Short mmCIF file of C-alpha atoms and ligand atoms in Angstrom, two decimals:
data_model
loop_
_atom_site.label_atom_id
_atom_site.label_comp_id
_atom_site.label_asym_id
_atom_site.label_seq_id
_atom_site.Cartn_x
_atom_site.Cartn_y
_atom_site.Cartn_z
CA UNK F 1 1.63 -40.44 17.80
CA UNK F 2 -1.93 -38.86 17.52
CA UNK F 3 -2.21 -35.17 18.43
CA UNK F 4 -3.16 -34.47 22.11
CA UNK F 5 -5.92 -31.82 22.16
CA UNK F 6 -6.25 -29.63 25.43
CA UNK F 7 -8.92 -27.17 26.02
CA UNK F 8 -8.31 -26.00 29.55
CA UNK F 9 -5.70 -24.01 31.32
CA UNK F 10 -5.59 -26.52 34.19
CA UNK F 11 -5.15 -29.54 31.94
CA UNK F 12 -2.57 -27.74 29.80
CA UNK F 13 -0.49 -26.65 32.92
CA UNK F 14 -0.62 -30.20 34.29
CA UNK F 15 0.49 -31.79 31.11
CA UNK F 16 3.44 -29.19 30.88
CA UNK F 17 4.25 -29.70 34.52
CA UNK F 18 4.46 -33.47 34.00
CA UNK F 19 6.63 -33.04 30.86
CA UNK F 20 8.97 -30.92 32.58
CA UNK F 21 9.25 -33.29 35.49
CA UNK F 22 10.26 -35.96 32.99
CA UNK F 23 12.99 -33.70 31.70
CA UNK F 24 11.34 -33.05 28.53
CA UNK F 25 11.98 -29.76 26.43
CA UNK F 26 8.71 -27.77 25.59
CA UNK F 27 8.25 -25.46 22.57
CA UNK F 28 5.17 -23.21 22.18
CA UNK F 29 4.01 -21.87 18.76
CA UNK F 30 1.17 -19.39 19.31
CA UNK F 31 -1.23 -18.97 16.46
CA UNK F 32 -4.70 -17.77 15.61
CA UNK F 33 -5.31 -20.81 13.43
CA UNK F 34 -6.32 -21.19 9.76
CA UNK F 35 -2.84 -22.51 9.41
CA UNK F 36 -0.60 -22.33 6.30
CA UNK F 37 3.02 -23.29 5.35
CA UNK F 38 4.25 -20.24 7.21
CA UNK F 39 2.92 -21.67 10.58
CA UNK F 40 4.00 -25.07 9.63
CA UNK F 41 7.60 -23.80 9.32
CA UNK F 42 7.43 -22.52 12.90
CA UNK F 43 6.35 -25.92 14.05
CA UNK F 44 8.81 -27.82 11.91
CA UNK F 45 11.56 -25.55 13.39
CA UNK F 46 10.41 -26.14 16.86
CA UNK F 47 10.36 -30.02 16.36
CA UNK F 48 13.96 -29.84 15.35
CA UNK F 49 15.25 -29.31 19.04
CA UNK F 50 12.26 -29.88 21.41
CA UNK F 51 10.72 -32.96 22.69
CA UNK F 52 7.15 -31.61 22.64
CA UNK F 53 5.76 -28.87 20.51
CA UNK F 54 2.57 -27.17 21.68
CA UNK F 55 0.79 -25.22 18.88
CA UNK F 56 -1.81 -23.03 20.39
CA UNK F 57 -4.95 -21.75 18.38
CA UNK F 58 -6.82 -18.91 19.82
CA UNK F 59 -8.47 -16.08 17.75
CA UNK F 60 -7.90 -13.35 20.77
CA UNK F 61 -10.66 -10.82 20.72
CA UNK F 62 -8.62 -8.62 22.95
CA UNK F 63 -6.15 -7.84 20.00
CA UNK F 64 -8.81 -7.00 17.52
CA UNK F 65 -10.22 -3.37 17.13
CA UNK F 66 -14.00 -2.72 17.12
CA UNK F 67 -13.99 -2.39 13.29
CA UNK F 68 -11.68 -5.23 12.57
CA UNK F 69 -12.27 -8.75 11.37
CA UNK F 70 -12.56 -10.67 14.62
CA UNK F 71 -16.04 -12.24 13.76
CA UNK F 72 -15.01 -13.05 10.05
CA UNK F 73 -11.42 -14.34 10.92
CA UNK F 74 -11.12 -17.56 8.93
CA UNK F 75 -11.30 -20.80 11.06
CA UNK F 76 -10.83 -24.48 10.17
CA UNK F 77 -9.94 -26.57 13.06
CA UNK F 78 -10.01 -29.92 11.19
CA UNK F 79 -7.58 -28.80 8.57
CA UNK F 80 -5.41 -26.94 11.22
CA UNK F 81 -5.08 -30.26 13.19
CA UNK F 82 -3.95 -32.09 9.98
CA UNK F 83 -1.30 -29.47 9.36
CA UNK F 84 0.03 -29.60 12.98
CA UNK F 85 0.23 -33.49 12.91
CA UNK F 86 1.97 -33.40 9.53
CA UNK F 87 4.41 -30.80 10.69
CA UNK F 88 5.37 -32.93 13.74
CA UNK F 89 3.56 -31.05 16.36
CA UNK F 90 2.47 -33.36 19.29
CA UNK F 91 -0.01 -31.16 21.24
CA UNK F 92 -2.72 -28.57 20.46
CA UNK F 93 -3.85 -26.12 23.12
CA UNK F 94 -7.18 -24.80 21.98
CA UNK F 95 -8.88 -22.90 24.60
CA UNK F 96 -12.32 -21.04 24.36
CA UNK F 97 -12.73 -17.32 24.91
CA UNK F 98 -14.42 -18.02 28.25
CA UNK F 99 -11.56 -20.14 29.29
CA UNK F 100 -9.01 -17.42 28.42
CA UNK F 101 -11.06 -14.47 29.64
CA UNK F 102 -13.57 -15.49 32.42
CA UNK F 103 -16.07 -12.83 33.47
CA UNK F 104 -13.89 -11.59 36.32
CA UNK F 105 -10.81 -11.10 34.05
CA UNK F 106 -8.94 -7.94 34.80
CA UNK F 107 -5.18 -7.87 33.73
CA UNK F 108 -3.66 -6.24 30.65
CA UNK F 109 -0.02 -6.22 29.86
CA UNK F 110 1.29 -3.21 28.03
CA UNK F 111 4.93 -2.83 26.58
CA UNK F 112 5.09 0.83 26.34
CA UNK F 113 7.59 2.43 23.98
CA UNK F 114 8.05 -0.05 21.24
CA UNK F 115 4.32 -0.51 20.91
CA UNK F 116 3.65 3.13 20.03
CA UNK F 117 4.46 3.39 16.28
CA UNK F 118 3.82 1.56 13.18
CA UNK F 119 1.10 -1.33 14.01
CA UNK F 120 0.54 0.21 17.40
CA UNK F 121 -0.39 3.55 15.88
CA UNK F 122 -2.91 2.19 13.37
CA UNK F 123 -4.21 -0.53 15.68
CA UNK F 124 -4.74 1.12 19.02
CA UNK F 125 -4.81 -1.54 21.80
CA UNK F 126 -3.58 -4.15 19.46
CA UNK F 127 -0.28 -4.89 21.14
CA UNK F 128 -1.89 -4.84 24.59
CA UNK F 129 -4.09 -7.69 23.38
CA UNK F 130 -1.05 -9.63 21.77
CA UNK F 131 1.14 -9.19 24.94
CA UNK F 132 -1.64 -10.28 27.37
CA UNK F 133 -2.49 -13.32 25.43
CA UNK F 134 1.06 -14.32 24.78
CA UNK F 135 1.71 -13.98 28.34
CA UNK F 136 -1.37 -16.11 29.26
CA UNK F 137 -0.33 -18.75 26.79
CA UNK F 138 3.05 -18.97 28.19
CA UNK F 139 1.45 -19.32 31.85
CA UNK F 140 -0.66 -22.29 30.37
CA UNK F 141 2.04 -24.13 28.24
CA UNK F 142 5.10 -23.27 30.32
CA UNK F 143 7.49 -23.53 27.33
CA UNK F 144 11.27 -23.44 27.29
CA UNK F 145 11.17 -21.67 23.84
CA UNK F 146 8.50 -20.04 21.95
CA UNK F 147 8.46 -19.61 18.14
CA UNK F 148 7.40 -16.36 16.42
CA UNK F 149 7.36 -15.38 12.75
CA UNK F 150 9.33 -12.43 11.30
CA UNK F 151 6.09 -11.58 9.37
CA UNK F 152 4.98 -9.87 12.37
CA UNK F 153 8.32 -8.04 13.15
CA UNK F 154 7.19 -5.49 15.60
CA UNK F 155 5.26 -8.20 17.57
CA UNK F 156 8.61 -10.17 17.79
CA UNK F 157 10.29 -7.16 19.42
CA UNK F 158 7.40 -6.61 21.86
CA UNK F 159 7.37 -10.27 23.17
CA UNK F 160 11.19 -10.25 23.59
CA UNK F 161 10.88 -7.13 25.80
CA UNK F 162 7.88 -8.42 27.68
CA UNK F 163 9.91 -11.70 28.36
CA UNK F 164 12.91 -9.63 29.52
CA UNK F 165 10.96 -7.17 31.58
CA UNK F 166 8.81 -9.82 33.27
CA UNK F 167 11.77 -12.33 33.86
CA UNK F 168 9.81 -15.01 32.03
CA UNK F 169 12.90 -17.02 31.39
CA UNK F 170 11.60 -18.18 27.97
CA UNK F 171 13.84 -18.31 24.70
CA UNK F 172 12.12 -16.57 21.82
CA UNK F 173 13.09 -17.86 18.36
CA UNK F 174 12.18 -15.98 15.28
CA UNK F 175 11.56 -17.82 12.04
CA UNK F 176 12.07 -16.08 8.62
CA UNK F 177 8.84 -15.05 6.56
CA UNK F 178 7.55 -17.87 4.27
CA UNK F 179 6.46 -16.45 0.97
CA UNK F 180 4.46 -17.80 -2.04
CA UNK F 181 6.76 -18.30 -5.06
CA UNK F 182 5.43 -14.79 -6.28
CA UNK F 183 6.95 -13.10 -3.18
CA UNK F 184 3.56 -12.53 -1.44
CA UNK F 185 4.04 -13.23 2.32
CA UNK F 186 1.75 -16.08 3.45
CA UNK F 187 -1.07 -15.03 5.69
CA UNK F 188 -4.25 -16.39 6.97
CA UNK F 189 -5.83 -13.20 5.75
CA UNK F 190 -4.73 -13.83 2.15
CA UNK F 191 -7.89 -15.93 1.84
CA UNK F 192 -9.84 -12.52 1.61
CA UNK F 193 -7.96 -11.48 -1.45
CA UNK F 194 -9.39 -12.10 -5.10
CA UNK F 195 -7.10 -13.51 -7.68
CA UNK F 196 -6.61 -9.93 -9.01
CA UNK F 197 -5.83 -8.66 -5.65
CA UNK F 198 -3.31 -11.46 -5.06
CA UNK F 199 -1.45 -10.23 -8.06
CA UNK F 200 -1.82 -6.52 -7.02
CA UNK F 201 -0.48 -7.52 -3.55
CA UNK F 202 2.88 -8.34 -5.00
CA UNK F 203 3.50 -4.59 -4.94
CA UNK F 204 4.46 -4.88 -1.36
CA UNK F 205 7.24 -7.25 -1.96
CA UNK F 206 8.43 -5.20 -4.90
CA UNK F 207 8.54 -1.97 -2.87
CA UNK F 208 10.48 -3.84 -0.08
CA UNK F 209 12.99 -5.00 -2.58
CA UNK F 210 13.39 -1.59 -4.07
CA UNK F 211 13.98 -0.19 -0.46
CA UNK F 212 16.44 -2.94 0.22
CA UNK F 213 18.41 -2.18 -2.97
CA UNK F 214 18.58 1.63 -2.19
CA UNK F 215 19.92 0.76 1.16
CA UNK F 216 22.57 -1.56 -0.61
CA UNK F 217 23.74 1.27 -2.67
CA UNK F 218 24.88 3.04 0.36
CA UNK F 219 21.93 5.37 1.15
CA UNK F 220 21.21 5.92 4.80
CA UNK F 221 18.86 8.96 4.51
CA UNK F 222 15.56 7.78 5.75
CA UNK F 223 13.39 9.91 3.50
CA UNK F 224 15.16 8.61 0.37
CA UNK F 225 14.64 5.01 1.23
CA UNK F 226 10.93 5.66 2.13
CA UNK F 227 10.27 7.49 -1.08
CA UNK F 228 11.54 4.57 -3.27
CA UNK F 229 9.00 2.31 -1.50
CA UNK F 230 6.20 4.86 -1.47
CA UNK F 231 6.82 5.36 -5.32
CA UNK F 232 6.39 1.71 -6.01
CA UNK F 233 3.35 1.16 -3.80
CA UNK F 234 1.65 4.17 -5.58
CA UNK F 235 1.77 2.23 -8.78
CA UNK F 236 -1.01 0.23 -7.44
CA UNK F 237 -3.92 2.72 -6.92
CA UNK F 238 -6.02 0.18 -5.13
CA UNK F 239 -3.43 0.06 -2.32
CA UNK F 240 -4.03 2.58 0.54
CA UNK F 241 -0.71 3.02 2.42
CA UNK F 242 -0.80 3.34 6.11
CA UNK F 243 3.09 3.39 6.59
CA UNK F 244 6.03 2.41 4.28
CA UNK F 245 8.95 3.09 6.74
CA UNK F 246 12.54 2.17 7.60
CA UNK F 247 13.65 1.84 11.13
CA UNK F 248 16.51 0.46 13.24
CA UNK F 249 15.91 -3.20 13.51
CA UNK F 250 16.63 -3.57 17.23
CA UNK F 251 14.78 -0.62 18.47
CA UNK F 252 12.49 0.64 15.75
CA UNK F 253 13.96 4.16 16.13
CA UNK F 254 13.69 6.31 12.98
CA UNK F 255 16.49 8.86 12.86
CA UNK F 256 16.66 11.05 9.73
CA UNK F 257 19.92 9.50 8.80
CA UNK F 258 20.80 5.98 10.02
CA UNK F 259 24.22 4.84 11.19
CA UNK F 260 25.88 2.60 8.59
CA UNK F 261 26.55 -0.07 11.17
CA UNK F 262 22.96 -0.49 12.26
CA UNK F 263 20.75 -3.33 10.94
CA UNK F 264 17.71 -1.89 9.52
CA UNK F 265 14.06 -3.22 8.92
CA UNK F 266 11.82 -2.01 6.08
CA UNK F 267 8.18 -2.15 7.23
CA UNK F 268 4.90 -1.49 5.55
CA UNK F 269 1.19 -1.78 5.94
CA UNK F 270 -2.06 -0.65 4.21
CA UNK F 271 -5.34 -1.77 2.78
CA UNK F 272 -5.79 -3.62 -0.57
CA UNK F 273 -9.65 -3.23 -0.93
CA UNK F 274 -10.93 -4.24 2.46
CA UNK F 275 -8.07 -6.47 3.26
CA UNK F 276 -5.22 -5.12 5.62
CA UNK F 277 -1.81 -6.35 4.60
CA UNK F 278 1.71 -6.04 6.31
CA UNK F 279 5.11 -7.10 5.33
CA UNK F 280 8.73 -6.32 6.17
CA UNK F 281 12.28 -7.26 5.27
CA UNK F 282 15.56 -6.96 7.29
CA UNK F 283 18.62 -5.22 5.86
CA UNK F 284 21.50 -6.35 7.82
CA UNK F 285 24.59 -4.12 7.85
CA UNK F 286 26.91 -7.10 7.60
CA UNK F 287 25.32 -8.69 4.50
P1 AMP X 301 -1.15 -15.66 13.24
O1 AMP X 301 -1.86 -17.02 13.31
O2 AMP X 301 -1.30 -14.90 12.07
O3 AMP X 301 -1.24 -14.88 14.66
O4 AMP X 301 0.35 -16.11 13.28
C1 AMP X 301 1.07 -17.07 14.09
C2 AMP X 301 2.50 -17.00 14.09
O5 AMP X 301 2.89 -17.28 12.84
C3 AMP X 301 3.14 -15.59 14.35
O6 AMP X 301 4.24 -15.68 15.10
C4 AMP X 301 3.35 -15.12 12.86
O7 AMP X 301 4.39 -14.18 12.80
C5 AMP X 301 3.80 -16.48 12.25
N1 AMP X 301 3.54 -16.25 10.76
C6 AMP X 301 2.45 -15.87 10.21
N2 AMP X 301 2.71 -15.79 8.78
C7 AMP X 301 3.95 -16.18 8.61
C8 AMP X 301 4.65 -16.51 7.50
N3 AMP X 301 4.19 -16.26 6.26
N4 AMP X 301 5.91 -17.00 7.70
C9 AMP X 301 6.42 -17.39 8.93
N5 AMP X 301 5.76 -17.16 10.03
C10 AMP X 301 4.54 -16.59 9.92
#
């Protein structure tokens, strides 16, 4: 089946309504395009148990800060369409900025507590932009389930909280981070990295693995776990750390000493040259 491409809210809602009337299950995979195998893994996962998978492509100006890369964010819609089709996606929702934010647009969604630290602290307004656009994409695509990557860990918690608080009645499925064989987390922004920087970027994964090992040895003192990660990141002088932290996986709380029974998440972000990179891994208490 060729990919159905939809540009307007009205047409998207009408298609989703008719699919629901026919008893079809709908999955939504929100993206900003310039798709890679990580995005494809979300679509493939969604295809497994949904009749129709709607991939959305929208580079959302509301979630970019004034000095961020909105203008130069990579775009390649032809290639994206081929990846969606090859992954089994049936529908592409590809609205314009004017369609999403007409001149009289007024509403913003803010998920308060969980947005404050980590990404929220370094990218003011980012999560308001994310929550707002995702709510709008849900309103247009009317999915039963939406798929998100663990790569953006804090984002997954924010979306889950929003769906719960606003009674949206949508299942949120989280898909593990897909990595290059080197360990580098796949990201559309990796295209900004030179070959040399791609090698240097592996320091993030090494630091996460070291933090993970530290926890496996039984340590639950936050400062000790974070120091191990910071020491490894410091071996790459071109990497400027924004945060390298450990938090409770469910709440992102950061007590000085963690309870042994809590799942933890190691989170980090920073700049390699001009490129901002983030990564994380989970440390499950029962593993
Ligand atoms: P983006 O286009 O970067 O906004 O990402 C769209 C979705 O793909 C988000 O839910 C991301 O978390 C997810 N994603 C991005 N990179 C990866 C990856 N390497 N593995 C799995 N999911 C990813």
